[in-house]
CSV table of C-alpha atoms in Angstrom, one decimal:
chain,number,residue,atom,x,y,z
A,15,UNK,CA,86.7,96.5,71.4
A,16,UNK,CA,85.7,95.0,68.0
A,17,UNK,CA,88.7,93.5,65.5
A,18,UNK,CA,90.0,96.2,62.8
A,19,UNK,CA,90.7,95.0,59.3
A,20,UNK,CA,94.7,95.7,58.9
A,21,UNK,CA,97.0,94.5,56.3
A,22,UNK,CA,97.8,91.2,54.7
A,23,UNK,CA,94.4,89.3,55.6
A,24,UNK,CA,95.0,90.3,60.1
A,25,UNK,CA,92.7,92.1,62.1
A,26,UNK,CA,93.9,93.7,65.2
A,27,UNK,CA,92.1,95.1,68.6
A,28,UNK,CA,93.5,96.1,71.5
A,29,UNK,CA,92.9,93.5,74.5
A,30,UNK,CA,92.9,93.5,78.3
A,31,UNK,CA,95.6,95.2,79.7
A,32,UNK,CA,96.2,97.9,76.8
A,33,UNK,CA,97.9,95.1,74.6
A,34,UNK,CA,97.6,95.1,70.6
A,35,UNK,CA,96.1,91.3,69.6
A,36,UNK,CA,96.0,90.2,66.1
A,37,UNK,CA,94.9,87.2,64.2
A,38,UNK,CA,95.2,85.8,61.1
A,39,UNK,CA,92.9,85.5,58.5
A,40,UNK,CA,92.0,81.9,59.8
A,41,UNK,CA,91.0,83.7,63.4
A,42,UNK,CA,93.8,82.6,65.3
A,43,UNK,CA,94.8,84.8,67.9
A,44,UNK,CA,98.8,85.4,67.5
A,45,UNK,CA,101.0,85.7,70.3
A,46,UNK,CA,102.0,89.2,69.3
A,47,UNK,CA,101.7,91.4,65.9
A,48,UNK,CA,103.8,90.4,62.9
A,49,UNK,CA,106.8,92.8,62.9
A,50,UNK,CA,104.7,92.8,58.8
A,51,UNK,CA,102.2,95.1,60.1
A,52,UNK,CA,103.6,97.3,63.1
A,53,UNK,CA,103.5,100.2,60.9
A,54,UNK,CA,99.7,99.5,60.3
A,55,UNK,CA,97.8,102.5,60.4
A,56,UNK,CA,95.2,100.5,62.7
A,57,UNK,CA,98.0,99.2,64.6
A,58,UNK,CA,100.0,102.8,65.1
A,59,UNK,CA,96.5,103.8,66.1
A,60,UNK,CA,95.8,101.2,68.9
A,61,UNK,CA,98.5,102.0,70.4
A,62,UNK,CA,98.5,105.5,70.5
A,63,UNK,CA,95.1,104.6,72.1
A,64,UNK,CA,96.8,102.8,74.6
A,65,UNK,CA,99.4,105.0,75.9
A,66,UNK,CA,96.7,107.6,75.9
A,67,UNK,CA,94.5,105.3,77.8
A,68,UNK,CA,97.2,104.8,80.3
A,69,UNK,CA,97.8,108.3,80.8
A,70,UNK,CA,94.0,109.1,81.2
A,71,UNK,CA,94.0,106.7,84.0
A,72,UNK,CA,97.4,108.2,85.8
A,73,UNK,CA,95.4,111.4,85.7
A,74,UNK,CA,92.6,110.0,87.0
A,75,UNK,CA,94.6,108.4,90.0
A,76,UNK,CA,96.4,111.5,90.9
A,77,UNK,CA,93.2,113.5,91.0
A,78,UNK,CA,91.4,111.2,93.1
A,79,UNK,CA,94.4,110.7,95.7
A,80,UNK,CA,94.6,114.4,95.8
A,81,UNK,CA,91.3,114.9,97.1
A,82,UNK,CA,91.8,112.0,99.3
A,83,UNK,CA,95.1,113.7,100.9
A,84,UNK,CA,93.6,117.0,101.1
A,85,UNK,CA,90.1,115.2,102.3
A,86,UNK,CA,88.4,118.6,100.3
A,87,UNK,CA,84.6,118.3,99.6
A,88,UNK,CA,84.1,117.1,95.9
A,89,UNK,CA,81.0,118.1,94.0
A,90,UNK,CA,78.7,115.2,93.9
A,91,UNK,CA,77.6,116.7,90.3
A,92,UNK,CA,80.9,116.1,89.3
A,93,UNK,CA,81.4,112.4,90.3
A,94,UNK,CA,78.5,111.8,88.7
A,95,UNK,CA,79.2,113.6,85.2
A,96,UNK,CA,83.3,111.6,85.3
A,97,UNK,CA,81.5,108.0,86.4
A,98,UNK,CA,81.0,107.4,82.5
A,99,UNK,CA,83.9,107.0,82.4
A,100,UNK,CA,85.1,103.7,83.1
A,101,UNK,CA,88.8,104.6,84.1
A,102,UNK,CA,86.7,107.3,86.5
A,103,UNK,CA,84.4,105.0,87.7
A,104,UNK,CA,87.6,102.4,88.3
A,105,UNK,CA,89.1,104.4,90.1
A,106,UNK,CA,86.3,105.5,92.3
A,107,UNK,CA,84.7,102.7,92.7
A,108,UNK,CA,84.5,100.9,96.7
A,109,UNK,CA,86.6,104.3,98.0
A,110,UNK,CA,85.6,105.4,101.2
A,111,UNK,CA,83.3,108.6,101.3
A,112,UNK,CA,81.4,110.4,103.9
A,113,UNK,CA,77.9,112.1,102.6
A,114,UNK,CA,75.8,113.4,104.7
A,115,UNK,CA,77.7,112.8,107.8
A,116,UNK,CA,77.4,108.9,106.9
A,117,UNK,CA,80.6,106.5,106.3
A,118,UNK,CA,80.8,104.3,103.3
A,119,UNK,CA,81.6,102.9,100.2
A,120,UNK,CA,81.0,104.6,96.8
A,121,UNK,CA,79.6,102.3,94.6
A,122,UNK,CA,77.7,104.3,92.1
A,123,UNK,CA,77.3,108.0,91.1
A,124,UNK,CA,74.5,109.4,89.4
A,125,UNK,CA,73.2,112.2,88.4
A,126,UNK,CA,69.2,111.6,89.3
A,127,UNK,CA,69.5,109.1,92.0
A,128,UNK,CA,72.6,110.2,93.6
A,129,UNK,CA,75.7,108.4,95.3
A,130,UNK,CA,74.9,104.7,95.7
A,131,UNK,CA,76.8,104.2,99.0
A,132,UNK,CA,77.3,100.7,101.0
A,133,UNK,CA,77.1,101.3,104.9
A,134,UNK,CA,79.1,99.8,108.2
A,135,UNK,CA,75.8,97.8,108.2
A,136,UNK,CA,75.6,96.5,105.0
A,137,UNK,CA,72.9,98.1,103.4
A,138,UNK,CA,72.9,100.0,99.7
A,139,UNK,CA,71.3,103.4,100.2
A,140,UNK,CA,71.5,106.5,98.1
A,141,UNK,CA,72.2,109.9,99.2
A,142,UNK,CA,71.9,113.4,97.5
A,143,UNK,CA,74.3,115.3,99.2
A,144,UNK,CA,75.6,118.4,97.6
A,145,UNK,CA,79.1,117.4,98.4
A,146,UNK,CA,81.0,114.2,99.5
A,147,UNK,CA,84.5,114.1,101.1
A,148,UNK,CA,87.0,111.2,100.5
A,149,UNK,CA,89.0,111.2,103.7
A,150,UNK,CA,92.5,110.4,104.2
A,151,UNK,CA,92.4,106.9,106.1
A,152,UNK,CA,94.0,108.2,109.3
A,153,UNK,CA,91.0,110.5,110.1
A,154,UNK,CA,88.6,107.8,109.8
A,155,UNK,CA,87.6,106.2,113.6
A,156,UNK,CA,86.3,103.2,112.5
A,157,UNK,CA,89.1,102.0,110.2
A,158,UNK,CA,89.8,99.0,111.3
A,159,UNK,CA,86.3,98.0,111.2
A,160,UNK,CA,86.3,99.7,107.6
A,161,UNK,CA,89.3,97.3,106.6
A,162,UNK,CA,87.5,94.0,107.7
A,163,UNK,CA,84.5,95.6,106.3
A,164,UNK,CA,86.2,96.3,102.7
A,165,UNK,CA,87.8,93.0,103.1
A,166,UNK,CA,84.4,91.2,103.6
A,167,UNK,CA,83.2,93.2,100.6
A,168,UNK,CA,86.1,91.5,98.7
A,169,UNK,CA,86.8,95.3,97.9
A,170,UNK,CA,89.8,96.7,95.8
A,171,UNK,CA,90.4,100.2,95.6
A,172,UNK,CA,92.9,101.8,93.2
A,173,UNK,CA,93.5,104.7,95.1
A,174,UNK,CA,95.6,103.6,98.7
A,175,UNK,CA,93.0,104.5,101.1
A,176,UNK,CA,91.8,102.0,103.3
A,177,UNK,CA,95.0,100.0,103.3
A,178,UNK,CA,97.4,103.2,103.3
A,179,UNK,CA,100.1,102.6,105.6
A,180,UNK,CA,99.2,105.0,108.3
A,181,UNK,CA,101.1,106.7,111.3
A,182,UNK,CA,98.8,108.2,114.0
A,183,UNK,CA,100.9,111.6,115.6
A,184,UNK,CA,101.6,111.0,119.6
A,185,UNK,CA,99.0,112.6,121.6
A,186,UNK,CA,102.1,114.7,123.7
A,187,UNK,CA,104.7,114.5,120.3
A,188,UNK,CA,108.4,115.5,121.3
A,189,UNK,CA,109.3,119.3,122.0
A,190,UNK,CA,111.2,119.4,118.9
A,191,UNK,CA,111.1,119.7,115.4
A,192,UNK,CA,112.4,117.1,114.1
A,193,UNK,CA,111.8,113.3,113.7
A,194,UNK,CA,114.9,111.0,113.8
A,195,UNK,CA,113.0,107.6,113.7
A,196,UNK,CA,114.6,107.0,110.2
A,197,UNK,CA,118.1,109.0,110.3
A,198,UNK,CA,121.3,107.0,109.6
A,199,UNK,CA,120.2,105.1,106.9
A,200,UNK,CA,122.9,104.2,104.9
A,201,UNK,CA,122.8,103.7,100.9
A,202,UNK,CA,125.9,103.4,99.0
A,203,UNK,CA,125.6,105.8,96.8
A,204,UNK,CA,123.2,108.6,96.6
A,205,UNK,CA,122.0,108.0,93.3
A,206,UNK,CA,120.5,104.7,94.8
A,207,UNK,CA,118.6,107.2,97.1
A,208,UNK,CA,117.3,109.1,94.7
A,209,UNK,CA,116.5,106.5,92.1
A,210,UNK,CA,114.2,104.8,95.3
A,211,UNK,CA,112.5,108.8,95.5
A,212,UNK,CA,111.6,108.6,92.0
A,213,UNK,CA,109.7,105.1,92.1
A,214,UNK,CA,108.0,106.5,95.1
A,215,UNK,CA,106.6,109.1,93.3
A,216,UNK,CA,108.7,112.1,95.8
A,217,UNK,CA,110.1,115.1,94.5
A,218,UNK,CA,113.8,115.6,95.7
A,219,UNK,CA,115.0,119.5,96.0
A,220,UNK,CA,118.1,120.5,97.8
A,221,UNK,CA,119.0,117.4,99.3
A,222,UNK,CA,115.4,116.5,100.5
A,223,UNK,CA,112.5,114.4,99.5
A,224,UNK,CA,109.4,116.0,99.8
A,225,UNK,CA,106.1,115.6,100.4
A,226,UNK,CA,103.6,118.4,100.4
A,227,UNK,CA,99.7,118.0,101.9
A,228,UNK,CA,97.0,120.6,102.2
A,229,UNK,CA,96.4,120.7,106.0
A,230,UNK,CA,94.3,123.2,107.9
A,231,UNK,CA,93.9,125.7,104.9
A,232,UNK,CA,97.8,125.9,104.2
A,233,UNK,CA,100.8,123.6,102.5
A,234,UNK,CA,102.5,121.7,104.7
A,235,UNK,CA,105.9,120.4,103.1
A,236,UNK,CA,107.1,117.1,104.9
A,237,UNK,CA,111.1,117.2,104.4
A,238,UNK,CA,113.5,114.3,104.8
A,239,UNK,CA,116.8,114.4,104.5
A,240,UNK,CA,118.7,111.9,102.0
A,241,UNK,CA,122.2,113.9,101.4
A,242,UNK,CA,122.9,115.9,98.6
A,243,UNK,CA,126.7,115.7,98.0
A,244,UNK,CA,128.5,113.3,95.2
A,245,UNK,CA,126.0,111.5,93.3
A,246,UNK,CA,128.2,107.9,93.2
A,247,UNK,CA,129.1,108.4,96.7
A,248,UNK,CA,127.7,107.2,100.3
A,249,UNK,CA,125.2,108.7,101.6
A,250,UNK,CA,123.0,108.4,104.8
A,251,UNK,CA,119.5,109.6,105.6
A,252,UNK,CA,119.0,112.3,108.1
A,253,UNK,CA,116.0,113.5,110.3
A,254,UNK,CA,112.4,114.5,109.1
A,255,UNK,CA,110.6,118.2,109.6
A,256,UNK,CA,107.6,119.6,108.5
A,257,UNK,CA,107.6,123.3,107.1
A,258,UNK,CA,105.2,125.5,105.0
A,259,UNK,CA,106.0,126.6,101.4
A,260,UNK,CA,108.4,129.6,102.3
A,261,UNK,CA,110.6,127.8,104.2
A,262,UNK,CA,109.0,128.6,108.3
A,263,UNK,CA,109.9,125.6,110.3
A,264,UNK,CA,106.5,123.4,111.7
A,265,UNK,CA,107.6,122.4,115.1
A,266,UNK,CA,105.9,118.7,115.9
A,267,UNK,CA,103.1,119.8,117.9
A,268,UNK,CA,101.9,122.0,115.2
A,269,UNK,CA,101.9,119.5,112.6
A,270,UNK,CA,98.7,118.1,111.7
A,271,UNK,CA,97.8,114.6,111.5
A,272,UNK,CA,97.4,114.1,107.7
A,273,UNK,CA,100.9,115.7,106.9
A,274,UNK,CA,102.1,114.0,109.9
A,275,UNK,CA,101.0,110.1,108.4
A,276,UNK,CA,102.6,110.9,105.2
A,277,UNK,CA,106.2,112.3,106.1
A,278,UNK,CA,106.3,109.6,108.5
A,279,UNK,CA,105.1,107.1,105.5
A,280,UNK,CA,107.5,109.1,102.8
A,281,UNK,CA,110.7,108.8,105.2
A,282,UNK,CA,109.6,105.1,106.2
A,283,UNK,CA,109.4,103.9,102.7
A,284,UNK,CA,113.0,105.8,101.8
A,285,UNK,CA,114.9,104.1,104.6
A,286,UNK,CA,113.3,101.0,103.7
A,287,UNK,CA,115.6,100.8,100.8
A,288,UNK,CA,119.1,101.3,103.0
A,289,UNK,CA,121.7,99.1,102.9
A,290,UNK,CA,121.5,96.5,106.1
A,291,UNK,CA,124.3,94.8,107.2
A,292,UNK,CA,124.4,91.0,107.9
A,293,UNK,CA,124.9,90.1,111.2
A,294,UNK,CA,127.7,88.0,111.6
A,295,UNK,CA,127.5,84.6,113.1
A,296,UNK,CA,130.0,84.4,116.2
């Protein structure tokens, strides 16, 4: 973005990152905008662009991890109308896709030529499917290939895909319905609990945090239990289960593998946060 004239002889754009530069009339760049101008008109403006900016790409994000959880067909009309866009095309950019029944990474989109793709093997082709699906990294057979692949590539997607921490379901999983891998997890108070939910980016309701995925054509809800008494007091995590919007409990074997990874990743990264105890030397 080019410099704006704003008051007093400065000229501001707004720089890498979303920031608001300024300079004088000499051309130096200042280390940050004279507290003279903040109420600039040009200044107010860029950074109303900026938090809108930042928003846009949140949005952006969200959409595209969405379609990634729910590993839905997306119109290959529409990535090519959003890939304009450059906080589209950021985020979209080196994610793994699958058109026409062929693995790889999405490197372009357009609306003549088609998906620019980059194959297992290494080649650039371009494919005109209809649809392409982004898949949710533990239905992918080859993704360990796909890592060192991507890592060859020197790629860096936006959207956790092909480094998602992942948990694959047991082939035979427990006759039960719950999971207690990451029960007893103590925080001293629940408030520290909850505060940990909200950075993770999980919903909390009636004691739980919660995770929902689209799974086999219905909402599966993965629950996990963090406590729900006294906000300044103790509290410990308790087991995980998987049930659908009106409250029916999933027993294990029912759950599929996609809502499976992510209540297992949810409840992993919550107990992550408990309070350990030092051992104590003897």
């Amino acid at each position: 973005m080019g410099w704006l004239d704003a008051a007093a002889g400065y000229q501001v754009r707004l720089g890498e990152g979303g920031r608001v530069q300024c300079r004088n009339a000499k051309g130096k760049v200042l280390s940050s905008v004279p507290s003279s101008i903040k109420d600039d008109p040009q200044v107010v403006q860029l950074r109303q662009l900026a938090e809108w900016l930042a928003r846009h790409e949140a949005e952006c994000l969200a959409a595209v991890d969405r379609w990634m959880v729910r590993s839905l067909p997306v119109p290959v009309a529409l990535l090519a109308e959003v890939w304009a866009d450059a906080a589209w095309a950021a985020v979209l950019r080196d994610l793994v896709v699958v058109a026409d029944g062929e693995v790889g990474f999405l490197r372009d989109a357009d609306a003549q030529r088609g998906l620019g793709v980059v194959t297992l093997d290494g080649d650039t082709v371009r494919r005109k499917p209809e649809t392409v699906t982004v898949p949710h990294p533990v239905l992918l057979e080859d993704l360990e290939e796909l890592r060192e692949f991507g890592a060859e590539l020197g790629v860096e997607q936006k959207v956790q895909q092909l480094f998602r921490q992942t948990f694959a379901k047991p082939a035979v999983p427990p006759a039960r319905n719950t999971v207690n891998d990451f029960s007893g997890g103590k925080f001293e108070q629940l408030n520290h609990a909850l505060g940990r939910c909200r950075t993770l980016g999980y919903p909390v309701r009636g004691g739980d945090a919660v995770y929902s995925a689209f799974e086999g054509g219905r909402v599966v809800e993965a629950r996990f239990w963090i406590g729900s008494d006294y906000p300044e007091g103790e509290t410990w995590t308790g087991d995980l289960s998987w049930a659908l919007e009106n409250g029916t409990t999933v027993p294990l074997a029912e759950v599929g593998p996609v809502a499976w990874s992510e209540g297992m990743r949810m409840a992993s990264a919550i107990h992550a946060g408990r309070v350990v105890e030092e051992a104590v030397a003897s």
